[in-house]
Short mmCIF file of C-alpha atoms in Angstrom, two decimals:
data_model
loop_
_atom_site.label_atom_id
_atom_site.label_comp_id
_atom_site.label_asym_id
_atom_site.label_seq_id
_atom_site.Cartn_x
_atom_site.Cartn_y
_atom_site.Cartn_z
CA UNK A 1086 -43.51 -16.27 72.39
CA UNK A 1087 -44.28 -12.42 72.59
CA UNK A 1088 -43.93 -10.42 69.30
CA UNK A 1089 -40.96 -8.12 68.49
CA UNK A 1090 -42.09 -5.04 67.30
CA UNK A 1091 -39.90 -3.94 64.57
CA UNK A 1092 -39.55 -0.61 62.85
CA UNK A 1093 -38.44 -1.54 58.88
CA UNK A 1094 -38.76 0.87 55.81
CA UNK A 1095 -39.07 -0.71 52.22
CA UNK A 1096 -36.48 0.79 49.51
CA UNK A 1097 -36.95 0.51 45.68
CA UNK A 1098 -39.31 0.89 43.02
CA UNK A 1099 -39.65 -2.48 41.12
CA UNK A 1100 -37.08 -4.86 42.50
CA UNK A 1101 -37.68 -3.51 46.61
CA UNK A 1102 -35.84 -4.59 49.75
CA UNK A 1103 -37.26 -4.11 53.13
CA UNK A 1104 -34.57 -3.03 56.18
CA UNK A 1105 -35.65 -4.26 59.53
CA UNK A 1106 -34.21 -2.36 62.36
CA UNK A 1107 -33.51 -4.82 65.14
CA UNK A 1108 -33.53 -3.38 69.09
CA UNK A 1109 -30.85 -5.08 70.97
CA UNK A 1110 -32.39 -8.31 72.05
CA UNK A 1111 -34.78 -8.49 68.80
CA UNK A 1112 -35.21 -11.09 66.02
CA UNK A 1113 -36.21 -11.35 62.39
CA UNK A 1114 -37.38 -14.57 60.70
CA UNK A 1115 -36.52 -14.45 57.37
CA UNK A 1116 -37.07 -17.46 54.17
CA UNK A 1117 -34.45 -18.99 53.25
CA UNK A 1118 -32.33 -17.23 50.48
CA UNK A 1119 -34.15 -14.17 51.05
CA UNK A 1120 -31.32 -11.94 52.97
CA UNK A 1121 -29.96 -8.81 51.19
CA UNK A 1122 -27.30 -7.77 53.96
CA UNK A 1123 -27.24 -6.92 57.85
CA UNK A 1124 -24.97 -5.26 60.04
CA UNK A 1125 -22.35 -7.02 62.29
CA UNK A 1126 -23.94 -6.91 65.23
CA UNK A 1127 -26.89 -9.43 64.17
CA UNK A 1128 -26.16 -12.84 64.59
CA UNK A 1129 -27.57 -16.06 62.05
CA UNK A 1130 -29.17 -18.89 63.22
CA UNK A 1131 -31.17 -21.61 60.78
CA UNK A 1132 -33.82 -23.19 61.93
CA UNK A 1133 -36.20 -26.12 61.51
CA UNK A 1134 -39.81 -24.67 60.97
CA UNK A 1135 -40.51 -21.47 60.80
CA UNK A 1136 -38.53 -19.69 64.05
CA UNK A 1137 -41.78 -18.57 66.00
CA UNK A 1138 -41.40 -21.60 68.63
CA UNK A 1139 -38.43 -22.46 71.01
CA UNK A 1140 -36.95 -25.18 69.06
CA UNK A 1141 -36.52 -27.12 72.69
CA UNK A 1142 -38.33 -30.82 71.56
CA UNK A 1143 -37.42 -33.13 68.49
CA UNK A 1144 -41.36 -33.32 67.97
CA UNK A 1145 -41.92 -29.81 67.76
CA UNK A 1146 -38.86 -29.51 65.34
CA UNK A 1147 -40.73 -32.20 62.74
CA UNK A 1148 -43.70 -30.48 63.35
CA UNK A 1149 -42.81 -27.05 62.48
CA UNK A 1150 -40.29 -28.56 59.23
CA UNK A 1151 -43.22 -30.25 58.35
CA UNK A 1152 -45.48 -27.27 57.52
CA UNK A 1153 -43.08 -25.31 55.88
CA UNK A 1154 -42.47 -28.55 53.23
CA UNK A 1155 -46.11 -29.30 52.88
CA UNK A 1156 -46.40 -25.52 51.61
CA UNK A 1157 -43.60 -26.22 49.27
CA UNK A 1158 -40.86 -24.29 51.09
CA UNK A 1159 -37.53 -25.00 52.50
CA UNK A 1160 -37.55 -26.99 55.80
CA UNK A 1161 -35.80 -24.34 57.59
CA UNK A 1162 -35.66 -20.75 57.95
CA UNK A 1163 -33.12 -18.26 59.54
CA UNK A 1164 -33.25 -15.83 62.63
CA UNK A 1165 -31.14 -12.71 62.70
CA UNK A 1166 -30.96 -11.73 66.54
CA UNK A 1167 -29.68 -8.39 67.15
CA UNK A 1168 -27.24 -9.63 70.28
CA UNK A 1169 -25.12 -5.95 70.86
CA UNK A 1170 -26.62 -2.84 72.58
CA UNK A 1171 -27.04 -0.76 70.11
CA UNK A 1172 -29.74 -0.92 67.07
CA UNK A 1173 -29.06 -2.88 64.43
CA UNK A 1174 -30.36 -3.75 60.66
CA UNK A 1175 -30.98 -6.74 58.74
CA UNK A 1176 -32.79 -6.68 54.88
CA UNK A 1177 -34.48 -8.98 52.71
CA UNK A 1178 -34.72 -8.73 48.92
CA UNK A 1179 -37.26 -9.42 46.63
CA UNK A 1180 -36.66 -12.86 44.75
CA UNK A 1181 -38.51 -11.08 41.45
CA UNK A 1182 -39.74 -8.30 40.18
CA UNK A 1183 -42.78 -7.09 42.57
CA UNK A 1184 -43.99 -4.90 45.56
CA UNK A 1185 -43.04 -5.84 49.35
CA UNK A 1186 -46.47 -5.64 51.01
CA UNK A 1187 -45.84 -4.81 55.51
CA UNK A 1188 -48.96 -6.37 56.73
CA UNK A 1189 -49.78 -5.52 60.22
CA UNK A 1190 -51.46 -8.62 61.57
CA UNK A 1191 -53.13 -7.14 64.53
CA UNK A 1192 -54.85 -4.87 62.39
CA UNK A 1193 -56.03 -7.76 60.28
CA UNK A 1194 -57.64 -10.11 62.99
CA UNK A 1195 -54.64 -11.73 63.66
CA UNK A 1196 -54.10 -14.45 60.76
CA UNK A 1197 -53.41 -13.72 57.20
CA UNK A 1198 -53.81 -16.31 54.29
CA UNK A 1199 -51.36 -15.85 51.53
CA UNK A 1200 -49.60 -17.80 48.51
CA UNK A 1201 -47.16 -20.41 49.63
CA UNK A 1202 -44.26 -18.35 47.90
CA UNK A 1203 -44.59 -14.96 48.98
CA UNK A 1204 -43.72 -14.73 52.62
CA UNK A 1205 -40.23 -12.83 52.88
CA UNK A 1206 -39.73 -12.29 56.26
CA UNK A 1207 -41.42 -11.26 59.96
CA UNK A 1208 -40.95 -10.26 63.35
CA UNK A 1209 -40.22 -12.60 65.33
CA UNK A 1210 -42.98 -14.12 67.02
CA UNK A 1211 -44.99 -14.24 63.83
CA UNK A 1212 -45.91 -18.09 63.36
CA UNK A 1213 -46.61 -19.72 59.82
CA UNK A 1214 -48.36 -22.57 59.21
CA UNK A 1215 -50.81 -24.38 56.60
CA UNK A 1216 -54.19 -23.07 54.97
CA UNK A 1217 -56.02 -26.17 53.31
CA UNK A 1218 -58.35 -25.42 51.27
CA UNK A 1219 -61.08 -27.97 52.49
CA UNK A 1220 -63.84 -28.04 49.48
CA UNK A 1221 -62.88 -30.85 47.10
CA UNK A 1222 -62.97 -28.76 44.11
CA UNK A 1223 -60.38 -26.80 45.13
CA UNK A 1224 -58.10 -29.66 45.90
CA UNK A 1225 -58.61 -30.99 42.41
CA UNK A 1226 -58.48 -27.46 40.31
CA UNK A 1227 -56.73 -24.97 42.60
CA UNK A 1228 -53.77 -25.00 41.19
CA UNK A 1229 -51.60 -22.53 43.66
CA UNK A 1230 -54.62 -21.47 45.69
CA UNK A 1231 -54.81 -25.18 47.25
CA UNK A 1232 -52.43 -25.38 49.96
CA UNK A 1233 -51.76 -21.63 51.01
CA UNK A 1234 -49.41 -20.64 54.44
CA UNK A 1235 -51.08 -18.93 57.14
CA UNK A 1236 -49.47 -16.01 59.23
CA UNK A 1237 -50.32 -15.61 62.73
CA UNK A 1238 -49.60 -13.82 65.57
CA UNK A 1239 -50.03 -9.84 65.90
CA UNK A 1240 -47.14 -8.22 64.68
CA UNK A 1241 -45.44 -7.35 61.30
CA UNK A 1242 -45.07 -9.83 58.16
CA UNK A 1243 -43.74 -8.73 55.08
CA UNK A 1244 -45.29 -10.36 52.29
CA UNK A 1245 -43.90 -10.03 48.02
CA UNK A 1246 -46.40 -9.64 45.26
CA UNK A 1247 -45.06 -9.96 41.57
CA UNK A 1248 -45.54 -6.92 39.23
CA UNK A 1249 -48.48 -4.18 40.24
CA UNK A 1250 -50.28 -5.10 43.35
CA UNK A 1251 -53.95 -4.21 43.51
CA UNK A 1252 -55.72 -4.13 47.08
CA UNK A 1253 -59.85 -4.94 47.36
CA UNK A 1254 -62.05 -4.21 49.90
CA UNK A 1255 -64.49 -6.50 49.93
CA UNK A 1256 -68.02 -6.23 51.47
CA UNK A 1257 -70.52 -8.75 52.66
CA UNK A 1258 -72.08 -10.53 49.91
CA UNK A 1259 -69.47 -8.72 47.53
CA UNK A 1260 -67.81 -11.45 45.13
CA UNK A 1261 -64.60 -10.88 43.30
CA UNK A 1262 -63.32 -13.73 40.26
CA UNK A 1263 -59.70 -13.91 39.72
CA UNK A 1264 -56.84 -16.14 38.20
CA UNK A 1265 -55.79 -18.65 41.10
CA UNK A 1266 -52.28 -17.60 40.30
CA UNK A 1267 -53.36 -13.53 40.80
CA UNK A 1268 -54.36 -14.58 44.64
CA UNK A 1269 -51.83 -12.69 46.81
CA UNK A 1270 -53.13 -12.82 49.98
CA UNK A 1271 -56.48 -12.51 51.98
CA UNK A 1272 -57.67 -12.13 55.58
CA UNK A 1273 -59.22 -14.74 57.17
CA UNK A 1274 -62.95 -13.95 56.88
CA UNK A 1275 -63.27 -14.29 53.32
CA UNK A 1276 -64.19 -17.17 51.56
CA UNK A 1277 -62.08 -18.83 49.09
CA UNK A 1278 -63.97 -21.30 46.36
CA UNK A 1279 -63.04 -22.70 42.80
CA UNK A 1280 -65.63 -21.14 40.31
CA UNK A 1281 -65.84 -23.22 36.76
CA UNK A 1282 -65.49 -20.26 33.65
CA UNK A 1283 -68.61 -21.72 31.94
CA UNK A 1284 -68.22 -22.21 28.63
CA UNK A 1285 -66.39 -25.23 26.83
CA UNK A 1286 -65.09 -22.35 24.16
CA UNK A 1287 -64.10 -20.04 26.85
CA UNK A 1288 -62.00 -22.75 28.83
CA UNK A 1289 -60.40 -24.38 25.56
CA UNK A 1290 -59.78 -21.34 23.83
CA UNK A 1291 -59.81 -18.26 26.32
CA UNK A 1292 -56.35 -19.02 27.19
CA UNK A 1293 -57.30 -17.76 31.04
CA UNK A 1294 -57.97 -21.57 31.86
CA UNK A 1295 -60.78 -23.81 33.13
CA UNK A 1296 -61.14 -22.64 36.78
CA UNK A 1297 -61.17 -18.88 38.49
CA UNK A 1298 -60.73 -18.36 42.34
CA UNK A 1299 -63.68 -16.98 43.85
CA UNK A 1300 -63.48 -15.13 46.35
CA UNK A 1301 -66.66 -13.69 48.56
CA UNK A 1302 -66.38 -11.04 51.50
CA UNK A 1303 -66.56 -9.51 53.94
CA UNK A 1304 -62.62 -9.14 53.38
CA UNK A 1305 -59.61 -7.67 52.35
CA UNK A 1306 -58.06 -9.23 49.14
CA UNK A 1307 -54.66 -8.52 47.56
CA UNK A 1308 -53.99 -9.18 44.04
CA UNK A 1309 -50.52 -9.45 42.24
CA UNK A 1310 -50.58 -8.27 38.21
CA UNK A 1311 -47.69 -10.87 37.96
CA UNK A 1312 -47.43 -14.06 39.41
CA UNK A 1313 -44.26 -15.67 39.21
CA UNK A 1314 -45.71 -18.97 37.26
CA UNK A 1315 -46.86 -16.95 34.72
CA UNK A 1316 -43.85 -15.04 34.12
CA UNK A 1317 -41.67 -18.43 34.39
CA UNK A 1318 -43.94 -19.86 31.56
CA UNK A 1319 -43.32 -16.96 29.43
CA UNK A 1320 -40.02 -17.24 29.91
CA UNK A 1321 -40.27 -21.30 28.59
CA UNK A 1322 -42.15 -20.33 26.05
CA UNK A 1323 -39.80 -17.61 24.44
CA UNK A 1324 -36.60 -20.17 25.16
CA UNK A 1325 -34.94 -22.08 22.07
CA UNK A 1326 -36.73 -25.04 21.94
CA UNK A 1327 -33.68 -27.24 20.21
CA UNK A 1328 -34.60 -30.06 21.84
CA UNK A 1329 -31.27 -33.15 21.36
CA UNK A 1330 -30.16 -31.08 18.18
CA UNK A 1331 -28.42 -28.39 17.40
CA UNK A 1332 -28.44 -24.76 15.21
CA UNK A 1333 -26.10 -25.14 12.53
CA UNK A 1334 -24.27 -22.08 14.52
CA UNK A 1335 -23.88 -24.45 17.48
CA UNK A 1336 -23.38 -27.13 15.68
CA UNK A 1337 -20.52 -25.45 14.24
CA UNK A 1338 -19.38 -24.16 17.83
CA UNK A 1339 -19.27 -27.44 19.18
CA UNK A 1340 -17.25 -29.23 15.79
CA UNK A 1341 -14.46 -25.82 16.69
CA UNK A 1342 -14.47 -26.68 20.07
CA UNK A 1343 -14.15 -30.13 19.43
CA UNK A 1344 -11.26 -29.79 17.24
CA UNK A 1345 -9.15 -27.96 19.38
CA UNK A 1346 -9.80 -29.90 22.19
CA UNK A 1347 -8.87 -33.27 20.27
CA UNK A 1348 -5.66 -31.00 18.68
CA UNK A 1349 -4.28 -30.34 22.63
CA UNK A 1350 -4.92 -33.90 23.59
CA UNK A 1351 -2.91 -35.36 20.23
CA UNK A 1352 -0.18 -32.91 21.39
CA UNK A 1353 -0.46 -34.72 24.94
CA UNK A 1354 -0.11 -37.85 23.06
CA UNK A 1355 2.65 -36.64 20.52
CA UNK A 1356 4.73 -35.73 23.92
#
């Protein structure tokens, strides 16, 4: 399928939304959940896979829903077609706080690697599938960097990064050691490997965990200063842990609660 070419322009500071401006006659694949707003001339249509292929056999259907729940996301995705004559928009939010990255494929060799979360949306045309990692010690200690979607095709992608994002240009030879979670995306000539930290006290005690991602050029790396596992786990980790019991507060809460609701049910009975 030839690529739409898409003009877009990204709005915000921290939480961003792109706008994709649709030609009559263009698409937009977008994840699932991901849609902000579009005008009424754009029609919705959800998908199995990821929208790059003519959904025309039951087999390629599987196929395509297959990838996309492999990588951990939704088994279908949605295309906004711009069906009047005049331009349209269509735009996609940010599911946390972050940067929206455009990545230009056919200025990056035409495939991308990136995390399985933070595709937001493409041009239509764009396909996504499944990076494997294929040394064994990534499989076991990876973590997110394991299984990792691949973009191809030569137009735009539009890719979120949580908090800061930090770009690297990496040359040959030129080795770079980062948290597996910090991985935003990379371009297909660099090499990806699990590195060990070193030391028993470092990995017990660090708190940065047993295994880095190592990453060796020649390349282009992108880095996010939040990834969204880490901020979810902070989030755990500040949450009440009551467990089955209760504060005395809520404890209190529920016996009020309680009490009413057992005083308007004996004035059913009373009745």
């Amino acid at each position: 399928m030839a690529m739409d070419v898409v003009d877009y322009e990204i709005k915000g500071a921290e939480m961003q939304y792109v706008e994709v401006e649709l030609d009559p006659g263009e698409a937009a694949v977008g994840e699932a959940g991901s849609l902000m707003f579009m005008d009424a001339g754009v029609s919705m249509d959800t998908v199995f896979g990821d929208g790059s292929q003519p959904q025309g056999g039951l087999l390629g259907k599987l196929l395509g829903a297959g990838k996309r729940l492999v990588t951990g996301e939704s088994l279908f995705t949605t295309v906004y077609t711009n069906g009047s004559s005049a331009k349209q928009r269509v735009a996609f939010a940010a599911p946390y706080p972050g940067k929206i990255l455009a990545m230009d494929l056919r200025q990056l060799g035409g495939q991308l690697i990136c995390q399985r979360d933070s595709f937001l949306c493409a041009a239509r045309g764009v396909s996504l599938g499944i990076a494997f990692q294929r040394k064994l010690g990534v499989g076991f200690f990876g973590g997110e960097g394991f299984i990792m979607q691949k973009l191809d095709g030569d137009g735009l992608a539009f890719v979120h990064a949580g908090g800061t994002v930090a770009r690297r240009e990496l040359q040959a030879g030129q080795t770079l050691l980062v948290d597996t979670g910090c991985v935003v995306a990379y371009t297909s000539t660099v090499q990806f490997e699990i590195q060990y930290v070193g030391k028993i006290k470092t990995a017990l005690f660090g708190g940065e965990g047993l295994f880095f991602a190592r990453l060796a050029g020649p390349g282009t790396v992108w880095l996010q200063s939040l990834p969204f596992s880490r901020l979810a786990s902070r989030v755990f980790a500040a949450a009440p842990q009551t467990g089955g019991g209760r504060t005395e507060q809520a404890g209190l809460g529920g016996l009020a609660a309680g009490g009413v609701l057992g005083g308007i049910l004996g004035g059913d009975d009373d009745s």
